[in-house]
Amino acid sequence: MSRIVVVTSGKGGVGKTTTSAAFATGLAMRGYKTAVIDFDVGLRNLDLIMGCERRVVYDFVNVINGEASLKQALIRDKHTENLHVLPASQTRDKDALTQEGVGRVMDGLRDDGFDFIVCDSPAGIERGAHMAMYFADDAVVVTNPEVSSVRDSDRILGLLQSKTQKAEQGGNVREHLLITRYSPTRVASGEMLGMEDILEILAVPLIGVVPESQSVLQASNSGTPVILDKTSDAGQAYDDFVRRFLGETVPHRFLEVEKKGFLKRLFG
Amino acid sequence: MAMGWFDYFKQSKPNSAKVAKERLQIVIAHERLDRNGPEYLPQLRRDIMEVIRKYVAITDEQVNVQFEKGADYDVLELNIALPERER
């Protein structure tokens, strides 16, 4: 039985694609057969973050329209076994994603024995975002410690509770809050919303806090999901998040201001 | 004004995170009410405001329309804080 997880946020630029890439890689690293799907029709980017942009032949919409089979369109990830990428289409046709079509792709992946299907949602609350969340069992809501992101996350939570298949059937999409671009130093000085503040406002169980980190940009530059950078704080935080998602109890890290030694303070 | 050099170092920047939290709590509480209630709720609130304003000068914050879903029936609660009487 496949578990469908949407990575969503409402607001753009908070780290949905970075998170989808890291999350899917983390699941596959642990042996789960995983597919990660880019729902951002017209603005394909997951392929770049996953480093498979030059191997895109067919896309999500081709599969929906019957122009390619799932097998043809799925790209085997070169970094991680068990991981497959389904890129978004670059078409400008906004209605390319139909509920029926997306449902068929989900069924196809289920039949192929995928354990996890990670849906990378586009920003906004339009069709693409709606389709990304519709079939979800779980939702990872990515939030930055910043007013517009928190507000948009609350909007998205409202949609998860009303506009999904689970909601229509009287059930619930399991919600998980992932805070990204967190800066403990700025929280300590009172210029950034703290983790507790965000939790109090959104009232969703916390699954991880990813610190603001240079390694995220480096990872995207090279097309390597940041979770593979095991020495980086962001990579480690994403790894903790995946373990928690799979049911392990892992204490949160990177919440406190790092105490720098005298020499480090002098020389950075 | 005696603001010594010492104060310069401990000058407290306004805690903007606290302001952010308070603003978010208010706006999100409003938006949740709107989306949990029936679709006519925002318009109903505007209409009610308009009627009351015919008689009393009130601001948006002084009118609170709450919608609560109950098991058998839903409750629409209307709370209006009238301006203080001038003495």
CSV table of C-alpha atoms in Angstrom, one decimal:
chain,number,residue,atom,x,y,z
A,1,MET,CA,0.0,0.0,0.0
A,2,SER,CA,1.4,3.3,-1.0
A,3,ARG,CA,1.4,6.3,1.2
A,4,ILE,CA,0.9,9.6,-0.6
A,5,VAL,CA,2.5,12.6,1.0
A,6,VAL,CA,2.1,16.2,-0.2
A,7,VAL,CA,4.7,18.8,0.5
A,8,THR,CA,2.9,22.1,0.5
A,9,SER,CA,3.0,25.6,2.0
A,10,GLY,CA,0.9,28.2,0.2
A,11,LYS,CA,3.7,30.7,0.0
A,12,GLY,CA,6.4,30.4,-2.6
A,13,GLY,CA,10.1,30.2,-2.0
A,14,VAL,CA,9.9,28.6,1.5
A,15,GLY,CA,11.6,25.3,0.5
A,16,LYS,CA,9.0,23.0,-0.8
A,17,THR,CA,11.1,21.6,-3.6
A,18,THR,CA,14.2,21.4,-1.5
A,19,THR,CA,12.2,19.5,1.1
A,20,SER,CA,10.5,17.2,-1.5
A,21,ALA,CA,13.9,16.3,-2.9
A,22,ALA,CA,15.5,15.7,0.5
A,23,PHE,CA,12.5,13.9,1.9
A,24,ALA,CA,12.1,11.5,-1.1
A,25,THR,CA,15.8,10.8,-1.1
A,26,GLY,CA,15.8,10.1,2.7
A,27,LEU,CA,12.9,7.6,2.3
A,28,ALA,CA,14.6,5.9,-0.7
A,29,MET,CA,17.9,5.7,1.2
A,30,ARG,CA,16.1,3.6,3.8
A,31,GLY,CA,15.0,1.1,1.2
A,32,TYR,CA,11.5,2.4,0.5
A,33,LYS,CA,10.5,2.5,-3.2
A,34,THR,CA,9.7,6.2,-3.6
A,35,ALA,CA,8.4,8.4,-6.4
A,36,VAL,CA,8.6,12.2,-6.2
A,37,ILE,CA,6.3,14.1,-8.5
A,38,ASP,CA,6.6,17.8,-9.5
A,39,PHE,CA,3.1,19.3,-9.7
A,40,ASP,CA,4.3,22.7,-10.7
A,41,VAL,CA,3.0,22.6,-14.3
A,42,GLY,CA,4.7,25.3,-16.4
A,43,LEU,CA,7.4,26.0,-13.8
A,44,ARG,CA,9.3,22.7,-13.6
A,45,ASN,CA,12.2,22.8,-11.1
A,46,LEU,CA,12.3,19.5,-9.2
A,47,ASP,CA,14.4,18.1,-12.0
A,48,LEU,CA,17.1,20.7,-11.4
A,49,ILE,CA,17.1,20.2,-7.6
A,50,MET,CA,17.4,16.4,-8.2
A,51,GLY,CA,20.0,16.8,-10.9
A,52,CYS,CA,18.1,15.0,-13.6
A,53,GLU,CA,17.2,17.9,-15.8
A,54,ARG,CA,19.0,16.5,-18.8
A,55,ARG,CA,17.3,13.2,-18.7
A,56,VAL,CA,13.7,14.5,-18.9
A,57,VAL,CA,12.0,12.9,-21.9
A,58,TYR,CA,8.4,12.6,-20.9
A,59,ASP,CA,6.6,14.3,-18.1
A,60,PHE,CA,3.6,14.1,-15.8
A,61,VAL,CA,1.1,15.5,-18.3
A,62,ASN,CA,2.3,13.2,-21.1
A,63,VAL,CA,1.4,10.3,-18.8
A,64,ILE,CA,-2.0,11.8,-17.9
A,65,ASN,CA,-2.7,12.3,-21.7
A,66,GLY,CA,-1.6,8.8,-22.5
A,67,GLU,CA,1.3,10.0,-24.6
A,68,ALA,CA,3.8,8.0,-22.5
A,69,SER,CA,3.6,5.2,-20.0
A,70,LEU,CA,4.6,5.8,-16.3
A,71,LYS,CA,7.6,3.6,-16.9
A,72,GLN,CA,8.8,5.7,-19.8
A,73,ALA,CA,8.3,9.0,-17.9
A,74,LEU,CA,9.7,8.0,-14.5
A,75,ILE,CA,13.4,9.0,-14.2
A,76,ARG,CA,15.6,6.7,-12.1
A,77,ASP,CA,17.6,8.9,-9.7
A,78,LYS,CA,21.3,8.6,-10.2
A,79,HIS,CA,22.2,9.3,-6.5
A,80,THR,CA,19.8,7.0,-4.7
A,81,GLU,CA,18.4,3.5,-5.5
A,82,ASN,CA,14.7,3.0,-5.2
A,83,LEU,CA,14.1,6.6,-6.1
A,84,HIS,CA,12.2,7.8,-9.2
A,85,VAL,CA,11.3,11.3,-10.4
A,86,LEU,CA,8.3,12.3,-12.4
A,87,PRO,CA,8.9,15.8,-13.8
A,88,ALA,CA,6.3,18.5,-14.3
A,89,SER,CA,5.3,19.5,-17.8
A,90,GLN,CA,6.4,22.9,-19.1
A,91,THR,CA,3.1,23.4,-20.9
A,92,ARG,CA,1.3,26.6,-20.2
A,93,ASP,CA,-2.1,24.8,-20.2
A,94,LYS,CA,-3.2,25.3,-16.6
A,95,ASP,CA,-6.0,22.6,-16.9
A,96,ALA,CA,-3.5,19.9,-17.9
A,97,LEU,CA,-3.8,18.3,-14.5
A,98,THR,CA,-7.2,16.7,-14.1
A,99,GLN,CA,-8.3,15.0,-11.0
A,100,GLU,CA,-9.2,11.9,-12.9
A,101,GLY,CA,-5.8,11.9,-14.6
A,102,VAL,CA,-3.8,12.5,-11.4
A,103,GLY,CA,-5.8,9.7,-9.8
A,104,ARG,CA,-4.9,7.3,-12.6
A,105,VAL,CA,-1.2,8.1,-12.1
A,106,MET,CA,-1.5,7.5,-8.4
A,107,ASP,CA,-3.2,4.2,-9.0
A,108,GLY,CA,-0.4,3.3,-11.5
A,109,LEU,CA,2.3,4.0,-9.0
A,110,ARG,CA,0.4,2.0,-6.3
A,111,ASP,CA,0.2,-1.0,-8.7
A,112,ASP,CA,4.0,-0.7,-9.4
A,113,GLY,CA,4.6,-1.2,-5.7
A,114,PHE,CA,5.7,2.2,-4.6
A,115,ASP,CA,5.9,2.6,-0.9
A,116,PHE,CA,5.8,6.4,-0.9
A,117,ILE,CA,4.6,9.0,-3.4
A,118,VAL,CA,5.9,12.5,-2.6
A,119,CYS,CA,3.9,15.3,-4.2
A,120,ASP,CA,5.8,18.5,-4.6
A,121,SER,CA,3.1,21.2,-4.6
A,122,PRO,CA,3.4,24.5,-6.5
A,123,ALA,CA,2.9,27.7,-4.5
A,124,GLY,CA,-0.5,29.3,-4.3
A,125,ILE,CA,-3.9,27.7,-4.0
A,126,GLU,CA,-4.7,27.1,-7.6
A,127,ARG,CA,-5.3,23.9,-9.5
A,128,GLY,CA,-1.8,22.5,-9.2
A,129,ALA,CA,-1.7,22.9,-5.4
A,130,HIS,CA,-5.2,21.5,-5.2
A,131,MET,CA,-4.3,18.4,-7.3
A,132,ALA,CA,-1.0,17.9,-5.3
A,133,MET,CA,-2.9,17.6,-2.0
A,134,TYR,CA,-6.1,15.9,-3.2
A,135,PHE,CA,-5.1,12.3,-2.8
A,136,ALA,CA,-2.7,12.8,0.1
A,137,ASP,CA,-2.6,10.6,3.2
A,138,ASP,CA,-0.1,13.0,4.9
A,139,ALA,CA,0.8,16.6,4.4
A,140,VAL,CA,4.2,18.2,5.2
A,141,VAL,CA,3.5,21.9,5.6
A,142,VAL,CA,6.7,23.8,5.0
A,143,THR,CA,6.8,27.1,6.9
A,144,ASN,CA,9.3,29.9,7.3
A,145,PRO,CA,9.5,31.9,10.6
A,146,GLU,CA,7.9,34.9,8.9
A,147,VAL,CA,4.4,36.4,9.0
A,148,SER,CA,3.3,35.8,5.4
A,149,SER,CA,4.5,32.2,5.4
A,150,VAL,CA,2.8,31.4,8.7
A,151,ARG,CA,-0.5,32.9,7.5
A,152,ASP,CA,-0.4,31.1,4.2
A,153,SER,CA,0.3,27.8,6.0
A,154,ASP,CA,-2.8,28.3,8.0
A,155,ARG,CA,-4.8,28.8,4.7
A,156,ILE,CA,-3.3,25.6,3.3
A,157,LEU,CA,-4.2,23.8,6.5
A,158,GLY,CA,-7.8,24.9,6.0
A,159,LEU,CA,-7.8,23.5,2.5
A,160,LEU,CA,-6.3,20.2,3.6
A,161,GLN,CA,-9.2,19.9,6.0
A,162,SER,CA,-11.8,20.6,3.4
A,163,LYS,CA,-10.7,20.1,-0.2
A,164,THR,CA,-9.0,16.7,-0.1
A,165,GLN,CA,-10.3,13.2,-0.8
A,166,LYS,CA,-9.7,12.3,2.8
A,167,ALA,CA,-11.8,15.3,4.0
A,168,GLU,CA,-14.6,14.5,1.6
A,169,GLN,CA,-14.8,11.0,3.0
A,170,GLY,CA,-15.0,12.4,6.5
A,171,GLY,CA,-11.4,11.6,7.4
A,172,ASN,CA,-8.3,13.6,7.9
A,173,VAL,CA,-5.0,14.2,6.1
A,174,ARG,CA,-2.3,13.7,8.7
A,175,GLU,CA,-0.6,17.1,9.1
A,176,HIS,CA,3.1,17.7,9.9
A,177,LEU,CA,4.8,21.0,10.4
A,178,LEU,CA,8.3,21.5,9.0
A,179,ILE,CA,9.9,24.8,9.8
A,180,THR,CA,12.7,25.8,7.4
A,181,ARG,CA,15.2,28.6,7.2
A,182,TYR,CA,15.3,28.9,11.0
A,183,SER,CA,17.9,31.1,12.5
A,184,PRO,CA,18.3,30.5,16.3
A,185,THR,CA,20.5,33.6,16.6
A,186,ARG,CA,17.8,35.8,15.3
A,187,VAL,CA,15.1,34.1,17.3
A,188,ALA,CA,17.2,34.7,20.5
A,189,SER,CA,17.5,38.4,19.7
A,190,GLY,CA,13.7,38.7,19.2
A,191,GLU,CA,13.8,39.5,15.5
A,192,MET,CA,12.4,36.1,14.3
A,193,LEU,CA,9.4,34.1,15.3
A,194,GLY,CA,10.4,31.2,17.4
A,195,MET,CA,9.5,27.6,16.9
A,196,GLU,CA,7.1,27.7,19.9
A,197,ASP,CA,5.4,30.8,18.6
A,198,ILE,CA,4.7,29.1,15.2
A,199,LEU,CA,3.5,26.0,16.9
A,200,GLU,CA,1.1,27.9,19.1
A,201,ILE,CA,-0.4,29.8,16.2
A,202,LEU,CA,-0.7,26.8,13.8
A,203,ALA,CA,-1.3,24.0,16.3
A,204,VAL,CA,0.1,21.3,14.1
A,205,PRO,CA,2.5,18.6,15.3
A,206,LEU,CA,6.1,19.6,14.6
A,207,ILE,CA,8.1,17.1,12.5
A,208,GLY,CA,11.3,19.1,12.0
A,209,VAL,CA,13.2,22.4,12.1
A,210,VAL,CA,15.8,23.0,9.3
A,211,PRO,CA,18.2,25.8,10.0
A,212,GLU,CA,19.0,28.5,7.5
A,213,SER,CA,22.1,27.0,5.8
A,214,GLN,CA,24.5,27.8,3.0
A,215,SER,CA,24.5,24.1,2.2
A,216,VAL,CA,21.0,24.4,0.7
A,217,LEU,CA,22.2,26.7,-2.1
A,218,GLN,CA,25.3,24.6,-2.7
A,219,ALA,CA,23.1,21.5,-3.0
A,220,SER,CA,20.8,23.1,-5.5
A,221,ASN,CA,23.8,24.5,-7.5
A,222,SER,CA,25.1,21.0,-8.0
A,223,GLY,CA,21.7,19.2,-8.3
A,224,THR,CA,22.3,17.0,-5.3
A,225,PRO,CA,19.5,16.8,-2.6
A,226,VAL,CA,20.9,18.5,0.5
A,227,ILE,CA,20.2,15.4,2.6
A,228,LEU,CA,23.1,13.7,0.9
A,229,ASP,CA,25.4,16.4,2.4
A,230,LYS,CA,25.8,14.5,5.7
A,231,THR,CA,28.2,17.0,7.2
A,232,SER,CA,25.8,20.0,6.8
A,233,ASP,CA,23.4,21.1,9.5
A,234,ALA,CA,20.5,21.3,7.0
A,235,GLY,CA,21.3,17.8,5.7
A,236,GLN,CA,21.3,16.4,9.2
A,237,ALA,CA,18.1,18.2,10.1
A,238,TYR,CA,16.4,16.7,7.0
A,239,ASP,CA,17.6,13.3,7.9
A,240,ASP,CA,16.1,13.7,11.4
A,241,PHE,CA,12.9,14.7,9.8
A,242,VAL,CA,12.7,11.6,7.7
A,243,ARG,CA,13.4,9.4,10.7
A,244,ARG,CA,10.6,11.1,12.6
A,245,PHE,CA,8.3,10.7,9.7
A,246,LEU,CA,9.0,7.0,9.8
A,247,GLY,CA,8.1,6.8,13.4
A,248,GLU,CA,11.4,7.1,15.2
A,249,THR,CA,11.8,9.4,18.2
A,250,VAL,CA,14.5,11.8,17.4
A,251,PRO,CA,15.3,14.9,19.5
A,252,HIS,CA,15.2,18.3,17.7
A,253,ARG,CA,18.6,19.9,17.0
A,254,PHE,CA,19.7,23.2,15.7
A,255,LEU,CA,17.3,25.2,17.9
A,256,GLU,CA,19.8,26.8,20.2
A,257,VAL,CA,22.4,29.4,19.3
A,258,GLU,CA,25.6,27.7,18.6
A,259,LYS,CA,28.2,28.7,21.1
A,260,LYS,CA,31.3,29.7,19.3
A,261,GLY,CA,34.7,29.3,20.8
A,262,PHE,CA,37.1,32.2,21.1
A,263,LEU,CA,39.1,31.3,18.0
A,264,LYS,CA,36.0,30.6,16.0
A,265,ARG,CA,34.7,34.0,17.0
A,266,LEU,CA,37.8,35.6,15.8
A,267,PHE,CA,38.2,33.8,12.6
A,268,GLY,CA,34.6,32.9,11.7
B,1,MET,CA,18.6,63.5,27.9
B,2,ALA,CA,21.0,61.3,29.8
B,3,MET,CA,21.5,58.3,27.6
B,4,GLY,CA,24.9,57.2,28.6
B,5,TRP,CA,27.3,55.2,26.5
B,6,PHE,CA,26.3,52.2,28.6
B,7,ASP,CA,22.8,52.3,27.3
B,8,TYR,CA,24.1,52.2,23.8
B,9,PHE,CA,25.2,48.6,24.3
B,10,LYS,CA,22.1,47.4,26.0
B,11,GLN,CA,19.7,49.3,23.9
B,12,SER,CA,16.8,47.0,23.5
B,13,LYS,CA,15.6,46.7,19.9
B,14,PRO,CA,11.8,46.5,19.8
B,15,ASN,CA,11.0,42.8,20.0
B,16,SER,CA,9.5,42.6,16.5
B,17,ALA,CA,9.0,38.8,16.7
B,18,LYS,CA,6.5,39.5,19.5
B,19,VAL,CA,4.6,42.0,17.4
B,20,ALA,CA,4.6,39.5,14.5
B,21,LYS,CA,3.1,36.8,16.7
B,22,GLU,CA,0.4,39.1,18.0
B,23,ARG,CA,-0.6,40.3,14.6
B,24,LEU,CA,-0.6,36.7,13.2
B,25,GLN,CA,-2.8,35.5,16.1
B,26,ILE,CA,-5.4,38.1,15.3
B,27,VAL,CA,-5.5,37.8,11.6
B,28,ILE,CA,-5.5,34.0,11.6
B,29,ALA,CA,-8.3,33.9,14.2
B,30,HIS,CA,-10.4,36.0,11.9
B,31,GLU,CA,-9.6,33.9,8.8
B,32,ARG,CA,-10.4,30.7,10.6
B,33,LEU,CA,-13.8,31.9,11.7
B,34,ASP,CA,-14.6,32.8,8.1
B,35,ARG,CA,-13.6,29.5,6.7
B,36,ASN,CA,-15.2,27.4,9.4
B,37,GLY,CA,-18.5,29.2,9.2
B,38,PRO,CA,-21.0,29.3,6.4
B,39,GLU,CA,-20.0,31.1,3.2
B,40,TYR,CA,-22.3,34.0,3.9
B,41,LEU,CA,-20.5,34.9,7.1
B,42,PRO,CA,-18.1,37.6,5.8
B,43,GLN,CA,-21.0,39.3,4.0
B,44,LEU,CA,-23.2,39.0,7.1
B,45,ARG,CA,-20.5,40.6,9.2
B,46,ARG,CA,-20.3,43.5,6.8
B,47,ASP,CA,-24.1,43.9,6.7
B,48,ILE,CA,-24.3,43.9,10.5
B,49,MET,CA,-21.6,46.5,10.7
B,50,GLU,CA,-23.4,48.7,8.3
B,51,VAL,CA,-26.6,48.5,10.2
B,52,ILE,CA,-25.0,49.2,13.6
B,53,ARG,CA,-23.1,52.1,12.2
B,54,LYS,CA,-26.3,53.8,11.3
B,55,TYR,CA,-26.8,54.3,15.1
B,56,VAL,CA,-23.5,54.1,16.8
B,57,ALA,CA,-19.9,54.9,15.7
B,58,ILE,CA,-18.0,51.6,16.0
B,59,THR,CA,-14.9,50.2,14.5
B,60,ASP,CA,-14.4,46.8,13.0
B,61,GLU,CA,-12.7,45.4,16.1
B,62,GLN,CA,-15.7,46.2,18.2
B,63,VAL,CA,-17.9,43.8,16.4
B,64,ASN,CA,-17.2,40.1,16.9
B,65,VAL,CA,-19.2,37.5,14.9
B,66,GLN,CA,-18.6,34.0,16.0
B,67,PHE,CA,-19.9,30.8,14.4
B,68,GLU,CA,-19.7,27.6,16.3
B,69,LYS,CA,-20.7,24.2,15.0
B,70,GLY,CA,-22.6,22.1,17.6
B,71,ALA,CA,-23.8,18.6,17.5
B,72,ASP,CA,-27.5,19.3,17.0
B,73,TYR,CA,-27.4,23.0,16.0
B,74,ASP,CA,-24.9,25.7,15.1
B,75,VAL,CA,-24.6,28.9,17.1
B,76,LEU,CA,-24.1,32.3,15.7
B,77,GLU,CA,-22.8,34.6,18.4
B,78,LEU,CA,-22.7,38.4,17.9
B,79,ASN,CA,-20.7,40.5,20.3
B,80,ILE,CA,-20.8,44.3,20.0
B,81,ALA,CA,-18.7,46.5,22.3
B,82,LEU,CA,-20.4,49.9,22.3
B,83,PRO,CA,-18.2,52.9,22.7
B,84,GLU,CA,-17.7,54.2,26.2
B,85,ARG,CA,-20.3,56.7,27.3
B,86,GLU,CA,-19.1,60.3,27.5
B,87,ARG,CA,-19.5,61.7,31.0
